[in-house]
Tab-separated table of C-alpha atoms and ligand atoms in Angstrom:
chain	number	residue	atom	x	y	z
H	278	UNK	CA	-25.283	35.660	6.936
H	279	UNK	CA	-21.628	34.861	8.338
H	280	UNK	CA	-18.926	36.732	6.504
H	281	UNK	CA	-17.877	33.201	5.560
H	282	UNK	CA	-21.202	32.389	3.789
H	283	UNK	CA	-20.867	35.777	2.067
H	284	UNK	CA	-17.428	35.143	0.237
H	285	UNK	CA	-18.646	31.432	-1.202
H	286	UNK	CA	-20.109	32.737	-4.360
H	287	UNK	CA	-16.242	34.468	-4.533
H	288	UNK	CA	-15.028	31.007	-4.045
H	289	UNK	CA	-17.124	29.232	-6.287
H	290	UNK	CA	-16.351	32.358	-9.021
H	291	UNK	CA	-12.274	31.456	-8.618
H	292	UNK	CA	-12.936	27.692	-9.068
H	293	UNK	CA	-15.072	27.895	-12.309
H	294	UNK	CA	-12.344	30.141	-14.037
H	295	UNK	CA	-9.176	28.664	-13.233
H	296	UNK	CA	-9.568	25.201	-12.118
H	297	UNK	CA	-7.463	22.206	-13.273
H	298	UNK	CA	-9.132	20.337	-15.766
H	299	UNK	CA	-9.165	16.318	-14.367
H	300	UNK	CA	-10.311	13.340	-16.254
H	301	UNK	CA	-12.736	12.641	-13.051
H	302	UNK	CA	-14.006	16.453	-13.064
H	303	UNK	CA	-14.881	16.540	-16.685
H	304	UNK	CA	-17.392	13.204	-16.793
H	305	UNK	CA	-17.832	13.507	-13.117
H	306	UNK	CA	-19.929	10.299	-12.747
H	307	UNK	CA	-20.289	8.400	-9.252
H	308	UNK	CA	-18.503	5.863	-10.757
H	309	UNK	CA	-15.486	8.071	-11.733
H	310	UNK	CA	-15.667	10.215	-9.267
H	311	UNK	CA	-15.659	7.706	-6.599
H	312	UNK	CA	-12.708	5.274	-8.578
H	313	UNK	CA	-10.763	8.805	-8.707
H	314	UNK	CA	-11.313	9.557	-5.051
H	315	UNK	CA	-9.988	6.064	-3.391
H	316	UNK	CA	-6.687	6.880	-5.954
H	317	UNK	CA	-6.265	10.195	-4.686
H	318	UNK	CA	-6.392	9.117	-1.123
H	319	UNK	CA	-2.733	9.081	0.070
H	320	UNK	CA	-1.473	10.157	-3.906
H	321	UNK	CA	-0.958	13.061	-5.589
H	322	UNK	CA	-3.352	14.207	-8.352
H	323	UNK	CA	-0.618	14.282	-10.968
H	324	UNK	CA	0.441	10.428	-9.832
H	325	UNK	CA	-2.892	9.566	-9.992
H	326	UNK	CA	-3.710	10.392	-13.756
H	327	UNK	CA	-2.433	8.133	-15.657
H	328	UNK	CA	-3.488	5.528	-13.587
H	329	UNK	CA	-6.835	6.704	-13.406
H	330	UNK	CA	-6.833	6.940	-17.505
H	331	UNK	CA	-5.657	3.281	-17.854
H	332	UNK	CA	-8.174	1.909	-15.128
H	333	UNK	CA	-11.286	3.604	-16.915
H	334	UNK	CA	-9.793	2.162	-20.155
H	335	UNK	CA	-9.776	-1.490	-18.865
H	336	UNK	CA	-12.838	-1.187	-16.523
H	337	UNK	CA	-14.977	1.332	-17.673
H	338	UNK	CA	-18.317	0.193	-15.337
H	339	UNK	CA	-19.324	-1.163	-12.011
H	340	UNK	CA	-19.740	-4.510	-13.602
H	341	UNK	CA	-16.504	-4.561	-15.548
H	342	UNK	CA	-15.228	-3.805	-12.433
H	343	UNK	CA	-17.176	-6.526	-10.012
H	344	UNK	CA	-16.124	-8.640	-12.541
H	345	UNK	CA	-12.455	-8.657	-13.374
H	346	UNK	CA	-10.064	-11.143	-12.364
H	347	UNK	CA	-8.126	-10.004	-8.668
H	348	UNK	CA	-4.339	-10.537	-10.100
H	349	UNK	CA	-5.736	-8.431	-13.456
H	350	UNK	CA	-7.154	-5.882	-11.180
H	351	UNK	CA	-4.310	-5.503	-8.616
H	352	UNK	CA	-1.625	-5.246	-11.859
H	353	UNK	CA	-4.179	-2.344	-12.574
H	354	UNK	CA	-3.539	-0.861	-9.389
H	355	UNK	CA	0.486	-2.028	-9.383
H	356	UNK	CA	2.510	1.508	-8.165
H	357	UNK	CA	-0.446	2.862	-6.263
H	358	UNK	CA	0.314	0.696	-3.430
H	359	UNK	CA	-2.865	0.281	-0.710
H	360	UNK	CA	-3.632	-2.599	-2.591
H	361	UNK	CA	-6.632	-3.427	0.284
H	362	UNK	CA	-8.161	0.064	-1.631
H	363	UNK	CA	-8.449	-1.860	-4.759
H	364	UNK	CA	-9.824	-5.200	-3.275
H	365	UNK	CA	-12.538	-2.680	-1.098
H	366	UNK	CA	-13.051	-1.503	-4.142
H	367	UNK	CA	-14.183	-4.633	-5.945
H	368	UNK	CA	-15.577	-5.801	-3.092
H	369	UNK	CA	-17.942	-2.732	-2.865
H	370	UNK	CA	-18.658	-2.770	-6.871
H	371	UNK	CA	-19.861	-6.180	-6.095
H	372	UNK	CA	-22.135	-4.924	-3.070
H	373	UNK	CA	-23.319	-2.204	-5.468
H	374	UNK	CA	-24.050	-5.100	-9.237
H	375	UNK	CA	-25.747	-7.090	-6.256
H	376	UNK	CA	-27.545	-4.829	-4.330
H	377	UNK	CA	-28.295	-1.571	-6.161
H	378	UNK	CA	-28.866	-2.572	-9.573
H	379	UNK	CA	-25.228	-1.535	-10.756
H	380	UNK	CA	-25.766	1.827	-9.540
H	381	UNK	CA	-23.644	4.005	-6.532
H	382	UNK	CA	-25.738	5.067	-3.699
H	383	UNK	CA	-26.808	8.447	-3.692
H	384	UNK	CA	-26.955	9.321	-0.379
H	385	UNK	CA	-24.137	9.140	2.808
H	386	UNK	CA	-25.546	6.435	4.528
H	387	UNK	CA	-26.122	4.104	2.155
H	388	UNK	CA	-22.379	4.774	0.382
H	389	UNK	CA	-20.550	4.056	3.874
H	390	UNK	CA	-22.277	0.841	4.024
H	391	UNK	CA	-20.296	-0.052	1.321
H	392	UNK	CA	-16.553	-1.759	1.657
H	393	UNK	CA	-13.741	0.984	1.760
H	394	UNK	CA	-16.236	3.864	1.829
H	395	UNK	CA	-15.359	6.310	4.529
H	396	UNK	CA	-17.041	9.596	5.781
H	397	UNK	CA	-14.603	11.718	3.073
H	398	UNK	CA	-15.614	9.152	-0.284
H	399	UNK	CA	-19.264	8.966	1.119
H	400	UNK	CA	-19.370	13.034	1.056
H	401	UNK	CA	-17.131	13.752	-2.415
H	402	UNK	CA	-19.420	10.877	-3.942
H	403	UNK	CA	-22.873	12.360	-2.665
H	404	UNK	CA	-22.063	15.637	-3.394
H	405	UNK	CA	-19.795	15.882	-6.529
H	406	UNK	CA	-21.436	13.282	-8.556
H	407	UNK	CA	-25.016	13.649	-7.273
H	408	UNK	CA	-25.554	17.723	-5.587
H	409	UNK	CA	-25.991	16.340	-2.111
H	410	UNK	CA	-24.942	18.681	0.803
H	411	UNK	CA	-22.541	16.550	2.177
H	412	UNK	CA	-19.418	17.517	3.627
H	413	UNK	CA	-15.745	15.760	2.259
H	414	UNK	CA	-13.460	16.366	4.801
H	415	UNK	CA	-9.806	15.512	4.456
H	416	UNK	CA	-6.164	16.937	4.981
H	417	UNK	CA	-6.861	19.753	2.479
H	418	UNK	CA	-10.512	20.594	3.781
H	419	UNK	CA	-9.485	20.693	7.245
H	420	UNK	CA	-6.168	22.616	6.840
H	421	UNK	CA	-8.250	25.587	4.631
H	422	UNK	CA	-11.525	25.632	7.231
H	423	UNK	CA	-9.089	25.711	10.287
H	424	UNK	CA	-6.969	28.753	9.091
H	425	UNK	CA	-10.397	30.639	7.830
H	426	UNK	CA	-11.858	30.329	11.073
H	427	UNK	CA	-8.386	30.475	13.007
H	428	UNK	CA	-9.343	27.140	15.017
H	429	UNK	CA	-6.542	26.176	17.014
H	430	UNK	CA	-8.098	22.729	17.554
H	431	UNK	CA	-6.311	19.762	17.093
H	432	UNK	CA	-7.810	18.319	13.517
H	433	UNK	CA	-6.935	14.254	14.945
H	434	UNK	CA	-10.022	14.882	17.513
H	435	UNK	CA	-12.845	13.380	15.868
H	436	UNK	CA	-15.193	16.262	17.409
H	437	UNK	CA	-13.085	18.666	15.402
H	438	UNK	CA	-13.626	16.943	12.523
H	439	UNK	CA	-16.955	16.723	13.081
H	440	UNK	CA	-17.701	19.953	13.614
H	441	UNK	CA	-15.791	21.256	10.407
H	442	UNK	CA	-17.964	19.012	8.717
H	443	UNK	CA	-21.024	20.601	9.963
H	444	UNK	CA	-19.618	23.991	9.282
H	445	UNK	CA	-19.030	22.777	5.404
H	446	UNK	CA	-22.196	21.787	5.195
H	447	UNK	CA	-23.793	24.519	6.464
H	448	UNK	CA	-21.790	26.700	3.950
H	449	UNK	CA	-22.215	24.105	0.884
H	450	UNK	CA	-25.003	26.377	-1.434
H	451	UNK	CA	-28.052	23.599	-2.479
H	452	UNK	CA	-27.942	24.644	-6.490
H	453	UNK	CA	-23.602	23.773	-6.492
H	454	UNK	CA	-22.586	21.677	-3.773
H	455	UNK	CA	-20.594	19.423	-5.978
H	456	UNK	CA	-18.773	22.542	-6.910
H	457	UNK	CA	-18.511	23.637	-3.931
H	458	UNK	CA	-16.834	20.649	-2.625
H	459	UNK	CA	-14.502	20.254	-5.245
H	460	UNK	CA	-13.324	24.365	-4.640
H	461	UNK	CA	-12.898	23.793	-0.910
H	462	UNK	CA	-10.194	20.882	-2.148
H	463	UNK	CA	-9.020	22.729	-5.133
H	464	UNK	CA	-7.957	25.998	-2.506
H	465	UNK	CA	-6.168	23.295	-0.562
H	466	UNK	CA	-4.243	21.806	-2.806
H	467	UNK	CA	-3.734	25.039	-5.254
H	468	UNK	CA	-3.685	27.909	-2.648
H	469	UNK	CA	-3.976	27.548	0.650
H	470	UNK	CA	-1.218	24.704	0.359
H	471	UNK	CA	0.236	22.667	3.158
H	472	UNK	CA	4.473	22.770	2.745
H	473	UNK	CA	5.467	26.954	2.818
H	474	UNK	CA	3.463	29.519	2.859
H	475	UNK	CA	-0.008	29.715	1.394
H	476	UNK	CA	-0.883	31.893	-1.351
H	477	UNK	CA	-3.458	34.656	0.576
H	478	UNK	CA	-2.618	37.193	-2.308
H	479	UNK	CA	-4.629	35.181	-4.867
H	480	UNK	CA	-6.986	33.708	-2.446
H	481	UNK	CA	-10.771	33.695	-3.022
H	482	UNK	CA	-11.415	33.985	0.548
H	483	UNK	CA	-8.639	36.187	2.069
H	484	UNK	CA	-11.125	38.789	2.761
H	485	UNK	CA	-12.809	36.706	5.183
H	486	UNK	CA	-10.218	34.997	6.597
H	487	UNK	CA	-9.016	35.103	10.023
H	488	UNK	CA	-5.552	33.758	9.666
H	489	UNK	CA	-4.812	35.769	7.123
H	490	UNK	CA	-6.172	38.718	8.925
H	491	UNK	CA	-4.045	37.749	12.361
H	492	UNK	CA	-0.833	36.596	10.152
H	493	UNK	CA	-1.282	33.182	11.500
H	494	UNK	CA	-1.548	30.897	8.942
H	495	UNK	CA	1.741	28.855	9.351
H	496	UNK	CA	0.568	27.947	12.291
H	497	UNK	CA	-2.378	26.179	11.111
H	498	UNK	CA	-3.939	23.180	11.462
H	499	UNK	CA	-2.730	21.761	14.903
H	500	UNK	CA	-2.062	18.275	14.945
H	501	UNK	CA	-1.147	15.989	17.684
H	502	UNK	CA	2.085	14.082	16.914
H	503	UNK	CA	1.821	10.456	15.582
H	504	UNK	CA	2.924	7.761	17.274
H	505	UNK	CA	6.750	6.686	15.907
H	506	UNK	CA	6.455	3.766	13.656
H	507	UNK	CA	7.936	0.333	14.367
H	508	UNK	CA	11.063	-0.275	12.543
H	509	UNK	CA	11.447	-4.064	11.676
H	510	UNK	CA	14.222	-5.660	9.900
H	511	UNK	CA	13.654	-8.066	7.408
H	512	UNK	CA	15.814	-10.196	5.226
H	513	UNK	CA	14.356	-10.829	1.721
H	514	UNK	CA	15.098	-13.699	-0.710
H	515	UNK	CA	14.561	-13.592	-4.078
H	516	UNK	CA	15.765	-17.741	-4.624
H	517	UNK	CA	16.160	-18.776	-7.869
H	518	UNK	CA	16.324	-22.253	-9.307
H	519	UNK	CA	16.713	-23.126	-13.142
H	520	UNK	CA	15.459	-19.767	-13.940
H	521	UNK	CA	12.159	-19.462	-12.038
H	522	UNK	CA	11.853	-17.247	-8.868
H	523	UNK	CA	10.092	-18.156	-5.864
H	524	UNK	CA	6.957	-16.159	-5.116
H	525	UNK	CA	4.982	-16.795	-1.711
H	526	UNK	CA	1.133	-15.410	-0.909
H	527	UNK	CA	1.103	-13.328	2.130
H	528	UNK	CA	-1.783	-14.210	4.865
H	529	UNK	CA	-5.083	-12.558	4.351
H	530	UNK	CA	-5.169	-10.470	7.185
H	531	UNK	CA	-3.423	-7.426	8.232
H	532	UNK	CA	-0.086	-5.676	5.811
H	533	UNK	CA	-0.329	-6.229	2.114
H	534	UNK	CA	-2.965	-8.916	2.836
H	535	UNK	CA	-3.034	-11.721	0.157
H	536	UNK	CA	-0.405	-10.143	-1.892
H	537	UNK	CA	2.532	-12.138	-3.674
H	538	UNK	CA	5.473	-11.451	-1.897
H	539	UNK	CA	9.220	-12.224	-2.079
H	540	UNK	CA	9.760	-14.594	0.471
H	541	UNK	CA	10.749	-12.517	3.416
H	542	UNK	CA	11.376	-13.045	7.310
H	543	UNK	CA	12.380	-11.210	10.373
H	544	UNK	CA	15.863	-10.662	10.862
H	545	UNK	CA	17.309	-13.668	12.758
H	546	UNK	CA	13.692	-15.701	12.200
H	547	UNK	CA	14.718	-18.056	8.921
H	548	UNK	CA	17.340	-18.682	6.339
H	549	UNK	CA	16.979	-21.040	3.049
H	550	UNK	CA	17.704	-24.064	4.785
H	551	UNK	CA	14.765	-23.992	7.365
H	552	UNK	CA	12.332	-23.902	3.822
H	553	UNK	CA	14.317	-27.346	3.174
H	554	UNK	CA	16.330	-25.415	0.205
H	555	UNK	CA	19.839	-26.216	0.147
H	556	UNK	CA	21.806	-22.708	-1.380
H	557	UNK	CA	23.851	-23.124	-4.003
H	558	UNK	CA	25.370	-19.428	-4.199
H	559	UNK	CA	24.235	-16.312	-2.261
H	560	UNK	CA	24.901	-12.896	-3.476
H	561	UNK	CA	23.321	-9.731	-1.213
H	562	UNK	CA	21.902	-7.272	-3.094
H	563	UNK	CA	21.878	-3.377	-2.716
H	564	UNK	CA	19.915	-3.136	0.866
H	565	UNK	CA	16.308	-1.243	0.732
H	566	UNK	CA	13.811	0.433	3.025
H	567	UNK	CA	10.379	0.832	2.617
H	568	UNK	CA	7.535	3.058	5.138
H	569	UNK	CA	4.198	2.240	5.598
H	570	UNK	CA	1.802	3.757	6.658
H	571	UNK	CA	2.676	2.296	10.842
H	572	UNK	CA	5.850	0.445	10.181
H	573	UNK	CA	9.452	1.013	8.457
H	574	UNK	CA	10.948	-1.956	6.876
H	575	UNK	CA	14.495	-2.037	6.394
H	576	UNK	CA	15.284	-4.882	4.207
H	577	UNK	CA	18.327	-7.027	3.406
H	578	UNK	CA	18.234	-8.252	0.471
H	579	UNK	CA	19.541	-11.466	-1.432
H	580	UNK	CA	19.546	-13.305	-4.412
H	581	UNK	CA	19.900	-17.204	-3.480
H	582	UNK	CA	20.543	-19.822	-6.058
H	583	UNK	CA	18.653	-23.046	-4.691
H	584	UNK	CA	19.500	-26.634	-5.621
H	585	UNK	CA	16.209	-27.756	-5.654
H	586	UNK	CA	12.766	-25.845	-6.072
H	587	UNK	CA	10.949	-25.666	-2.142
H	588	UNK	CA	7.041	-27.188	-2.929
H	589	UNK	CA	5.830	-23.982	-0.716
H	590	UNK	CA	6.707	-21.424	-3.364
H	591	UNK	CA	5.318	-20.735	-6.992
H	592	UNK	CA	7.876	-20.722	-9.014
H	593	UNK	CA	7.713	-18.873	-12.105
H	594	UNK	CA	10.021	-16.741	-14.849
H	595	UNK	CA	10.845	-13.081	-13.631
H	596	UNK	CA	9.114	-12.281	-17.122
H	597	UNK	CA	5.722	-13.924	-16.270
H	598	UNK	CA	5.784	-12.213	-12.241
H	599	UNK	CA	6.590	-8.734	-13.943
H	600	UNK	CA	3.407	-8.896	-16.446
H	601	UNK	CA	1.062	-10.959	-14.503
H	602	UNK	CA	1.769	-10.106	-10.953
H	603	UNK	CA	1.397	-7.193	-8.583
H	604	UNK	CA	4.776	-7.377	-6.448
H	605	UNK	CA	4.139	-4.871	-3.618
H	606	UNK	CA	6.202	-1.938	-3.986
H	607	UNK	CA	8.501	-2.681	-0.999
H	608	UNK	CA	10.269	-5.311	-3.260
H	609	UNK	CA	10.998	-3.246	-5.864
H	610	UNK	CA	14.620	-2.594	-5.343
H	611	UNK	CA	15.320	-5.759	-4.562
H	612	UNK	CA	13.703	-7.265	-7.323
H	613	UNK	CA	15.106	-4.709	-10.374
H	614	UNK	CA	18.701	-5.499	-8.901
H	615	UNK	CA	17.464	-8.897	-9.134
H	616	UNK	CA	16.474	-9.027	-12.146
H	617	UNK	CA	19.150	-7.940	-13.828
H	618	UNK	CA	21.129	-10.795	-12.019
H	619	UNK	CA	19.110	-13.375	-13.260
H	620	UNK	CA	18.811	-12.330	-17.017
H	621	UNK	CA	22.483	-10.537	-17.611
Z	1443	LIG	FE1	-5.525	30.001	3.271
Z	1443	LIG	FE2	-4.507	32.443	3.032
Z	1443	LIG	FE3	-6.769	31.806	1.783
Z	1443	LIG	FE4	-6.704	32.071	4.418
Z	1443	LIG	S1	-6.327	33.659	2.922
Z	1443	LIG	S2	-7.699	30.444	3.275
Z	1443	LIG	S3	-4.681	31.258	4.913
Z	1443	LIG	S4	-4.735	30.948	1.408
């Protein structure tokens, strides 16, 4: 046995006495723990929760869920942003009522088949909610295996990945491998943490570990930069007319796909008059700036007083867009500031 295998029960020891007590981790169903997963990715635990309370509240099943109404849902999801991870995951809940009899998969292949299901869900799913040994391999997973084993690989090379995951797996015990799992991402986000220095002195596995051993840990994982993202300028209008805002739905494909939007164009591509809107009074609002995942925005934003409504937009009361629609989080600013405008 590898000095690795030998320190899991240690691992699995820490986890059971001090680990955080989550709504997902207490009724760890596939259901939950899969819902809980697709919030986490990209958002921290502590954002997630009461999201995650509110969402079990409203759609407590796969059918509830396969059912609901998309602008319902999305409002649901409103300030987790990735809204394509809540349409995946209606889409898959659908895939799931139609094709499994309501129930989650229980093994990897048949999970990734499923919309929005990647390697990492397909593995947490399989083995936290049903004891699979199957690997669930993010940030966290990779940053504690790479500094245990003292792999200077770079962890954006799929064969790294891959072979980390094979390494998990061999180490995941058959009786716990939920458990198991869920300790490997509890050290990673408790512990062995990725800003500063990680805590060795009250680590489960600092016996075994080589970083700690060759005072390397900082160093650990090695990533390839990213690619800079694309900055775009955009000008955003928030026109008003009689005291209903125009709202346009973006394309289905590609950024916030299908979303209601603000209407918004390149700098230099459009102004009110090429909708057929004649403006009445333009104020500019408090400028914004908003980074996705491959692109920055950097808005200008303005609130446009329109003589007559354009037949393009839906035009409704900031009151009915702020409790029945999901405005994507890049508008935010714009639209508070907005807001206030309109109504003081
Ligand atoms: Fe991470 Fe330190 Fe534990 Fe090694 S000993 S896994 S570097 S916290």
């Amino acid at each position: 046995m590898t000095d690795l295998a030998q320190a899991v029960p240690a691992l699995l020891d820490w986890y059971a006495a001090g680990a955080r007590i989550l709504p997902w981790r207490e009724l760890p169903t596939p259901y939950r723990v899969w819902v809980s997963e697709i919030m986490l990715q990209q958002t921290r635990v502590e954002a997630v929760l009461p999201y995650f309370r509110r969402f079990m509240e409203a759609l407590p099943t796969v059918e509830a869920l396969a059912a609901v109404e998309e602008d319902r849902l999305l409002k649901l999801w409103e300030g987790l942003g990735y809204y394509s991870r809540a349409r995946n995951l209606q889409k898959a809940a659908k895939c799931i009522v139609e094709q499994h009899g309501g129930k989650l998969p229980d093994t990897v292949e048949a999970l990734l088949k499923l919309p929005g299901i990647g390697p990492y869900t397909a593995g947490a799913v399989a083995s936290i909610a049903y004891g699979r040994r199957a690997a669930a391999v993010d940030g966290n997973v990779l940053r504690v295996m790479t500094r245990l084993t003292a792999d200077f690989r770079d962890i954006g090379d799929p064969k790294t990945k891959r072979d980390i995951a094979a390494l998990v797996e061999e180490l995941m015990p058959e009786e716990s491998a939920g458990m198991f799992t869920q300790a490997l991402m509890e050290l990673g986000a408790m512990v062995c943490i990725p800003n500063g220095a990680p805590k060795c002195e009250v680590c489960p596995m600092e016996g075994v570990c080589l970083a700690r051993q060759r005072d390397i840990a900082l160093s650990l994982p090695v990533k390839s930069p990213k690619k800079p993202r694309r900055i775009e300028n955009r000008r955003v209008y928030v026109f008003v007319h009689e005291g209903k805002v125009a709202l346009e739905q973006r394309k289905e494909k590609g950024l916030l796909s299908g979303l209601w939007q603000l209407p918004n164009v390149l700098e230099g591509e459009k102004e009110a008059t090429d909708w057929g809107m004649r403006p009445l009074d333009v104020v500019e609002l408090q400028p914004s700036k908003h980074i996705f995942t491959h692109i920055e925005w950097r808005m200008t934003n303005y609130l446009v007083a329109v003589e007559a409504p354009c037949p393009d937009f839906l035009w409704l009361t900031p009151t009915k867009i702020t409790a029945q629609y999901a405005l994507p989080s890049a508008f935010k600013k714009a639209w508070t500031e907005a807001v206030k405008r309109i109504e003081g």
